[in-house]
Structure formats: structure tokens, C-alpha cells
mmCIF file of N, CA and C in Angstrom:
data_model
loop_
_atom_site.group_PDB
_atom_site.id
_atom_site.type_symbol
_atom_site.label_atom_id
_atom_site.label_comp_id
_atom_site.label_asym_id
_atom_site.label_seq_id
_atom_site.Cartn_x
_atom_site.Cartn_y
_atom_site.Cartn_z
ATOM 1 N N UNK A 1390 13.369 -1.350 1.441
ATOM 2 C CA UNK A 1390 12.005 -0.360 1.373
ATOM 3 C C UNK A 1390 12.469 0.943 1.749
ATOM 4 N N UNK A 1391 11.730 1.590 0.977
ATOM 5 C CA UNK A 1391 12.117 2.939 1.562
ATOM 6 C C UNK A 1391 11.586 3.206 2.708
ATOM 7 N N UNK A 1392 11.982 4.335 3.504
ATOM 8 C CA UNK A 1392 11.665 4.920 4.902
ATOM 9 C C UNK A 1392 10.199 5.592 4.391
ATOM 10 N N UNK A 1393 9.445 5.410 5.443
ATOM 11 C CA UNK A 1393 7.956 5.990 5.437
ATOM 12 C C UNK A 1393 8.407 7.753 4.972
ATOM 13 N N UNK A 1394 9.327 8.401 5.349
ATOM 14 C CA UNK A 1394 9.607 9.774 5.202
ATOM 15 C C UNK A 1394 9.633 10.014 3.703
ATOM 16 N N UNK A 1395 10.367 8.875 3.349
ATOM 17 C CA UNK A 1395 10.765 9.382 1.766
ATOM 18 C C UNK A 1395 9.617 8.946 0.602
ATOM 19 N N UNK A 1396 8.725 8.857 0.938
ATOM 20 C CA UNK A 1396 7.459 8.479 0.123
ATOM 21 C C UNK A 1396 6.991 9.632 -0.425
ATOM 22 N N UNK A 1397 8.018 10.032 -1.559
ATOM 23 C CA UNK A 1397 7.555 11.612 -2.445
ATOM 24 C C UNK A 1397 8.257 11.028 -3.954
ATOM 25 N N UNK A 1398 7.295 11.036 -4.807
ATOM 26 C CA UNK A 1398 7.786 10.549 -6.373
ATOM 27 C C UNK A 1398 8.834 11.981 -6.885
ATOM 28 N N UNK A 1399 9.220 11.762 -7.823
ATOM 29 C CA UNK A 1399 10.099 13.086 -8.630
ATOM 30 C C UNK A 1399 9.327 14.026 -8.569
ATOM 31 N N UNK A 1400 8.248 14.418 -8.537
ATOM 32 C CA UNK A 1400 7.770 15.845 -8.561
ATOM 33 C C UNK A 1400 7.449 16.405 -7.305
ATOM 34 N N UNK A 1401 7.841 15.732 -6.120
ATOM 35 C CA UNK A 1401 7.546 16.130 -4.783
ATOM 36 C C UNK A 1401 6.546 16.063 -3.989
ATOM 37 N N UNK A 1402 5.673 15.593 -4.895
ATOM 38 C CA UNK A 1402 4.127 15.766 -4.109
ATOM 39 C C UNK A 1402 4.211 14.712 -2.987
ATOM 40 N N UNK A 1403 3.431 14.428 -2.129
ATOM 41 C CA UNK A 1403 3.210 13.702 -1.003
ATOM 42 C C UNK A 1403 2.710 12.639 -1.553
ATOM 43 N N UNK A 1404 3.086 11.346 -0.909
ATOM 44 C CA UNK A 1404 2.577 10.063 -1.376
ATOM 45 C C UNK A 1404 2.308 9.756 0.311
ATOM 46 N N UNK A 1405 0.827 8.744 0.507
ATOM 47 C CA UNK A 1405 0.255 8.262 1.690
ATOM 48 C C UNK A 1405 1.097 6.933 1.927
ATOM 49 N N UNK A 1406 1.070 6.026 0.668
ATOM 50 C CA UNK A 1406 1.567 4.625 0.880
ATOM 51 C C UNK A 1406 2.086 3.952 -0.568
ATOM 52 N N UNK A 1407 2.653 2.990 -0.513
ATOM 53 C CA UNK A 1407 3.220 2.421 -1.547
ATOM 54 C C UNK A 1407 2.908 1.038 -1.303
ATOM 55 N N UNK A 1408 2.207 0.221 -2.116
ATOM 56 C CA UNK A 1408 2.121 -1.298 -2.150
ATOM 57 C C UNK A 1408 2.791 -2.112 -3.099
ATOM 58 N N UNK A 1409 3.349 -3.067 -2.941
ATOM 59 C CA UNK A 1409 4.419 -3.597 -4.027
ATOM 60 C C UNK A 1409 3.939 -4.904 -3.874
ATOM 61 N N UNK A 1410 3.936 -5.455 -5.140
ATOM 62 C CA UNK A 1410 3.776 -6.790 -5.908
ATOM 63 C C UNK A 1410 4.817 -8.015 -5.464
ATOM 64 N N UNK A 1411 6.026 -7.866 -5.454
ATOM 65 C CA UNK A 1411 6.826 -8.785 -5.232
ATOM 66 C C UNK A 1411 7.405 -8.785 -3.535
ATOM 67 N N UNK A 1412 7.939 -9.601 -3.267
ATOM 68 C CA UNK A 1412 8.109 -9.902 -1.876
ATOM 69 C C UNK A 1412 9.079 -10.869 -1.817
ATOM 70 N N UNK A 1413 10.057 -10.960 -0.296
ATOM 71 C CA UNK A 1413 11.182 -12.027 -1.004
ATOM 72 C C UNK A 1413 11.386 -12.108 1.021
ATOM 73 N N UNK A 1414 11.777 -13.159 1.145
ATOM 74 C CA UNK A 1414 11.877 -13.736 2.872
ATOM 75 C C UNK A 1414 13.325 -12.898 3.268
ATOM 76 N N UNK A 1415 14.063 -12.154 2.363
ATOM 77 C CA UNK A 1415 15.051 -11.487 2.567
ATOM 78 C C UNK A 1415 14.793 -9.815 2.532
ATOM 79 N N UNK A 1416 14.981 -8.981 3.766
ATOM 80 C CA UNK A 1416 14.237 -7.769 3.862
ATOM 81 C C UNK A 1416 14.893 -6.937 2.762
ATOM 82 N N UNK A 1417 16.286 -6.912 2.602
ATOM 83 C CA UNK A 1417 16.674 -6.289 1.482
ATOM 84 C C UNK A 1417 16.212 -6.344 0.019
ATOM 85 N N UNK A 1418 15.427 -7.489 -0.108
ATOM 86 C CA UNK A 1418 15.051 -7.626 -1.352
ATOM 87 C C UNK A 1418 13.319 -7.555 -1.359
ATOM 88 N N UNK A 1419 12.762 -7.109 -0.433
ATOM 89 C CA UNK A 1419 11.081 -6.718 -0.205
ATOM 90 C C UNK A 1419 10.840 -5.577 -1.199
ATOM 91 N N UNK A 1420 9.693 -5.094 -1.253
ATOM 92 C CA UNK A 1420 9.150 -3.916 -1.842
ATOM 93 C C UNK A 1420 9.776 -3.892 -3.262
ATOM 94 N N UNK A 1421 9.375 -4.853 -4.103
ATOM 95 C CA UNK A 1421 10.142 -4.819 -5.415
ATOM 96 C C UNK A 1421 8.570 -5.140 -6.363
ATOM 97 N N UNK A 1422 9.190 -4.974 -7.450
ATOM 98 C CA UNK A 1422 7.991 -5.425 -8.690
ATOM 99 C C UNK A 1422 7.116 -4.182 -8.862
ATOM 100 N N UNK A 1423 5.681 -4.291 -9.382
ATOM 101 C CA UNK A 1423 4.806 -3.040 -9.737
ATOM 102 C C UNK A 1423 4.569 -2.480 -8.218
ATOM 103 N N UNK A 1424 4.105 -1.213 -8.444
ATOM 104 C CA UNK A 1424 4.253 -0.310 -7.167
ATOM 105 C C UNK A 1424 2.782 0.318 -7.583
ATOM 106 N N UNK A 1425 2.093 0.232 -6.355
ATOM 107 C CA UNK A 1425 0.780 0.920 -6.627
ATOM 108 C C UNK A 1425 0.989 2.201 -5.598
ATOM 109 N N UNK A 1426 0.582 3.172 -6.149
ATOM 110 C CA UNK A 1426 0.697 4.676 -4.983
ATOM 111 C C UNK A 1426 -0.543 4.794 -4.789
ATOM 112 N N UNK A 1427 -0.647 5.107 -2.986
ATOM 113 C CA UNK A 1427 -1.779 5.449 -2.554
ATOM 114 C C UNK A 1427 -1.681 7.067 -2.167
ATOM 115 N N UNK A 1428 -2.493 7.928 -2.795
ATOM 116 C CA UNK A 1428 -2.323 9.356 -2.194
ATOM 117 C C UNK A 1428 -3.179 9.607 -1.316
ATOM 118 N N UNK A 1429 -2.434 10.890 -0.609
ATOM 119 C CA UNK A 1429 -3.546 11.338 0.666
ATOM 120 C C UNK A 1429 -4.811 11.403 0.152
ATOM 121 N N UNK A 1430 -5.813 11.127 1.052
ATOM 122 C CA UNK A 1430 -7.486 11.355 1.001
ATOM 123 C C UNK A 1430 -7.936 10.476 0.141
ATOM 124 N N UNK A 1431 -7.312 9.377 -0.289
ATOM 125 C CA UNK A 1431 -7.847 8.365 -1.191
ATOM 126 C C UNK A 1431 -8.987 7.406 -0.683
ATOM 127 N N UNK A 1432 -9.839 7.242 -1.276
ATOM 128 C CA UNK A 1432 -10.828 6.283 -1.090
ATOM 129 C C UNK A 1432 -11.483 5.394 -2.000
ATOM 130 N N UNK A 1433 -10.780 4.218 -2.041
ATOM 131 C CA UNK A 1433 -10.749 3.186 -3.040
ATOM 132 C C UNK A 1433 -11.626 1.929 -2.323
ATOM 133 N N UNK A 1434 -12.941 1.810 -2.452
ATOM 134 C CA UNK A 1434 -13.744 0.790 -2.063
ATOM 135 C C UNK A 1434 -13.273 -0.658 -2.726
ATOM 136 N N UNK A 1435 -12.566 -0.667 -3.998
ATOM 137 C CA UNK A 1435 -12.338 -1.715 -4.753
ATOM 138 C C UNK A 1435 -10.711 -1.811 -5.216
ATOM 139 N N UNK A 1436 -10.093 -2.784 -5.155
ATOM 140 C CA UNK A 1436 -8.355 -2.831 -5.722
ATOM 141 C C UNK A 1436 -8.387 -2.812 -7.089
ATOM 142 N N UNK A 1437 -7.549 -2.042 -7.756
ATOM 143 C CA UNK A 1437 -7.696 -2.120 -9.233
ATOM 144 C C UNK A 1437 -7.290 -3.480 -9.739
ATOM 145 N N UNK A 1438 -7.894 -3.861 -10.721
ATOM 146 C CA UNK A 1438 -7.941 -5.487 -11.041
ATOM 147 C C UNK A 1438 -6.886 -6.523 -10.766
ATOM 148 N N UNK A 1439 -5.683 -5.917 -11.169
ATOM 149 C CA UNK A 1439 -4.687 -6.684 -11.569
ATOM 150 C C UNK A 1439 -4.029 -6.919 -10.100
ATOM 151 N N UNK A 1440 -4.054 -6.105 -9.188
ATOM 152 C CA UNK A 1440 -3.746 -6.168 -7.791
ATOM 153 C C UNK A 1440 -4.445 -6.567 -6.675
ATOM 154 N N UNK A 1441 -5.762 -7.471 -7.131
ATOM 155 C CA UNK A 1441 -6.439 -8.348 -6.277
ATOM 156 C C UNK A 1441 -5.604 -9.584 -5.777
ATOM 157 N N UNK A 1442 -5.374 -9.520 -4.575
ATOM 158 C CA UNK A 1442 -4.656 -10.691 -3.777
ATOM 159 C C UNK A 1442 -3.191 -10.561 -4.270
ATOM 160 N N UNK A 1443 -2.737 -9.573 -4.784
ATOM 161 C CA UNK A 1443 -1.295 -9.566 -5.193
ATOM 162 C C UNK A 1443 -0.234 -8.944 -4.236
ATOM 163 N N UNK A 1444 -0.714 -7.925 -3.266
ATOM 164 C CA UNK A 1444 0.328 -6.996 -2.742
ATOM 165 C C UNK A 1444 1.002 -7.804 -1.479
ATOM 166 N N UNK A 1445 1.957 -7.675 -1.560
ATOM 167 C CA UNK A 1445 3.280 -8.400 -0.720
ATOM 168 C C UNK A 1445 3.726 -7.749 0.248
ATOM 169 N N UNK A 1446 3.969 -6.558 0.154
ATOM 170 C CA UNK A 1446 4.681 -5.527 1.019
ATOM 171 C C UNK A 1446 4.016 -4.262 0.996
ATOM 172 N N UNK A 1447 4.241 -3.420 1.771
ATOM 173 C CA UNK A 1447 3.701 -1.861 1.742
ATOM 174 C C UNK A 1447 4.427 -1.160 2.729
ATOM 175 N N UNK A 1448 4.445 0.057 2.194
ATOM 176 C CA UNK A 1448 5.166 1.217 3.168
ATOM 177 C C UNK A 1448 3.975 2.210 3.281
ATOM 178 N N UNK A 1449 4.000 2.712 4.300
ATOM 179 C CA UNK A 1449 3.010 3.901 4.794
ATOM 180 C C UNK A 1449 3.717 5.095 5.191
ATOM 181 N N UNK A 1450 3.585 6.187 4.609
ATOM 182 C CA UNK A 1450 4.093 7.367 4.953
ATOM 183 C C UNK A 1450 4.038 7.950 6.352
ATOM 184 N N UNK A 1451 4.653 8.972 6.836
ATOM 185 C CA UNK A 1451 4.531 9.564 8.017
ATOM 186 C C UNK A 1451 3.181 10.323 7.961
ATOM 187 N N UNK A 1452 2.564 10.422 9.318
ATOM 188 C CA UNK A 1452 1.211 11.095 9.173
ATOM 189 C C UNK A 1452 0.044 10.324 8.453
ATOM 190 N N UNK A 1453 0.101 9.327 8.061
ATOM 191 C CA UNK A 1453 -0.896 8.677 7.260
ATOM 192 C C UNK A 1453 -1.338 7.490 8.188
ATOM 193 N N UNK A 1454 -2.501 6.798 7.490
ATOM 194 C CA UNK A 1454 -2.883 5.671 7.783
ATOM 195 C C UNK A 1454 -3.537 5.006 6.607
ATOM 196 N N UNK A 1455 -3.282 3.473 6.495
ATOM 197 C CA UNK A 1455 -3.826 2.982 5.383
ATOM 198 C C UNK A 1455 -4.786 1.741 6.119
ATOM 199 N N UNK A 1456 -6.092 1.960 5.687
ATOM 200 C CA UNK A 1456 -6.977 0.851 6.264
ATOM 201 C C UNK A 1456 -7.449 0.041 5.004
ATOM 202 N N UNK A 1457 -7.412 -1.138 5.157
ATOM 203 C CA UNK A 1457 -7.532 -2.329 4.380
ATOM 204 C C UNK A 1457 -8.765 -3.162 4.756
ATOM 205 N N UNK A 1458 -9.478 -3.997 3.903
ATOM 206 C CA UNK A 1458 -10.462 -4.779 4.188
ATOM 207 C C UNK A 1458 -10.447 -6.353 3.784
ATOM 208 N N UNK A 1459 -10.795 -7.234 4.414
ATOM 209 C CA UNK A 1459 -10.393 -8.554 3.645
ATOM 210 C C UNK A 1459 -11.319 -9.204 2.620
ATOM 211 N N UNK A 1460 -12.606 -8.090 2.492
ATOM 212 C CA UNK A 1460 -13.479 -8.814 1.398
ATOM 213 C C UNK A 1460 -14.013 -7.113 0.418
ATOM 214 N N UNK A 1461 -14.172 -7.243 -0.646
ATOM 215 C CA UNK A 1461 -14.270 -6.365 -1.728
ATOM 216 C C UNK A 1461 -15.238 -5.207 -0.999
ATOM 217 N N UNK A 1462 -15.510 -3.866 -1.207
ATOM 218 C CA UNK A 1462 -16.717 -2.972 -1.013
ATOM 219 C C UNK A 1462 -16.562 -2.839 0.663
ATOM 220 N N UNK A 1463 -14.991 -2.711 1.186
ATOM 221 C CA UNK A 1463 -15.043 -2.375 2.465
ATOM 222 C C UNK A 1463 -15.912 -3.384 3.504
ATOM 223 N N UNK A 1464 -15.847 -4.714 3.306
ATOM 224 C CA UNK A 1464 -16.653 -5.484 3.906
ATOM 225 C C UNK A 1464 -15.654 -6.276 4.346
ATOM 226 N N UNK A 1465 -15.893 -7.294 5.303
ATOM 227 C CA UNK A 1465 -15.262 -8.168 6.184
ATOM 228 C C UNK A 1465 -14.208 -7.758 7.234
ATOM 229 N N UNK A 1466 -13.320 -8.237 7.623
ATOM 230 C CA UNK A 1466 -12.425 -7.727 8.688
ATOM 231 C C UNK A 1466 -11.232 -6.777 8.113
ATOM 232 N N UNK A 1467 -11.264 -5.952 8.876
ATOM 233 C CA UNK A 1467 -10.175 -4.680 8.600
ATOM 234 C C UNK A 1467 -9.142 -4.616 9.220
ATOM 235 N N UNK A 1468 -8.167 -3.966 8.970
ATOM 236 C CA UNK A 1468 -6.651 -3.711 9.418
ATOM 237 C C UNK A 1468 -6.214 -2.219 9.287
ATOM 238 N N UNK A 1469 -5.439 -1.568 9.963
ATOM 239 C CA UNK A 1469 -5.042 -0.325 9.846
ATOM 240 C C UNK A 1469 -3.579 -0.513 9.832
ATOM 241 N N UNK A 1470 -3.016 0.253 9.033
ATOM 242 C CA UNK A 1470 -1.261 0.349 9.069
ATOM 243 C C UNK A 1470 -0.852 1.653 8.865
ATOM 244 N N UNK A 1471 -0.097 2.024 9.887
ATOM 245 C CA UNK A 1471 0.377 3.451 9.962
ATOM 246 C C UNK A 1471 2.164 3.448 9.590
ATOM 247 N N UNK A 1472 2.670 4.560 9.524
ATOM 248 C CA UNK A 1472 4.373 4.242 9.620
ATOM 249 C C UNK A 1472 4.929 3.782 10.642
#
């Protein structure tokens, strides 16, 4: 997985988090497959269609916090992730 400080695309803009579709019990093989990029200040109450119940790994950038909910529309249990 990339280090939290390394979350920058090729154009150099800042990325708050990256969510990955594939996972593995081996750490060096985690953070693979499709990537969903979360930009700073994003407020998304619903996951994109193909991402529902699919995220298996995530990396949160420095000075960012990712809040997720167990149910759509920001309902249910919540959890916060930081770098």
C-alpha cells in the first residue's frame, strides 16, 4: 500500500484517501485492483454503484480523515479513519 504522504496522482494534486477493491492476507499484495479516489472536502452520502460492499483496503492521507457509515445516506454505525 502507498504511504499516506504519497497519495498524490500524477498531476500532483492532493488526495485525501484511496479505497481499493482487492485485498490479500499478505500485506505486500493489498491495495490492488480498482481504486476509488476521495478528494479533500468530498461529501458523498452514497457509494458509487459498483463500489457497494466492495472496498477491502484503504489508505488515508496525512491531515485527512475518512468517515464511513454502515448504511446508505449516512445512517447506521459510523467509523473514522485517519492516516
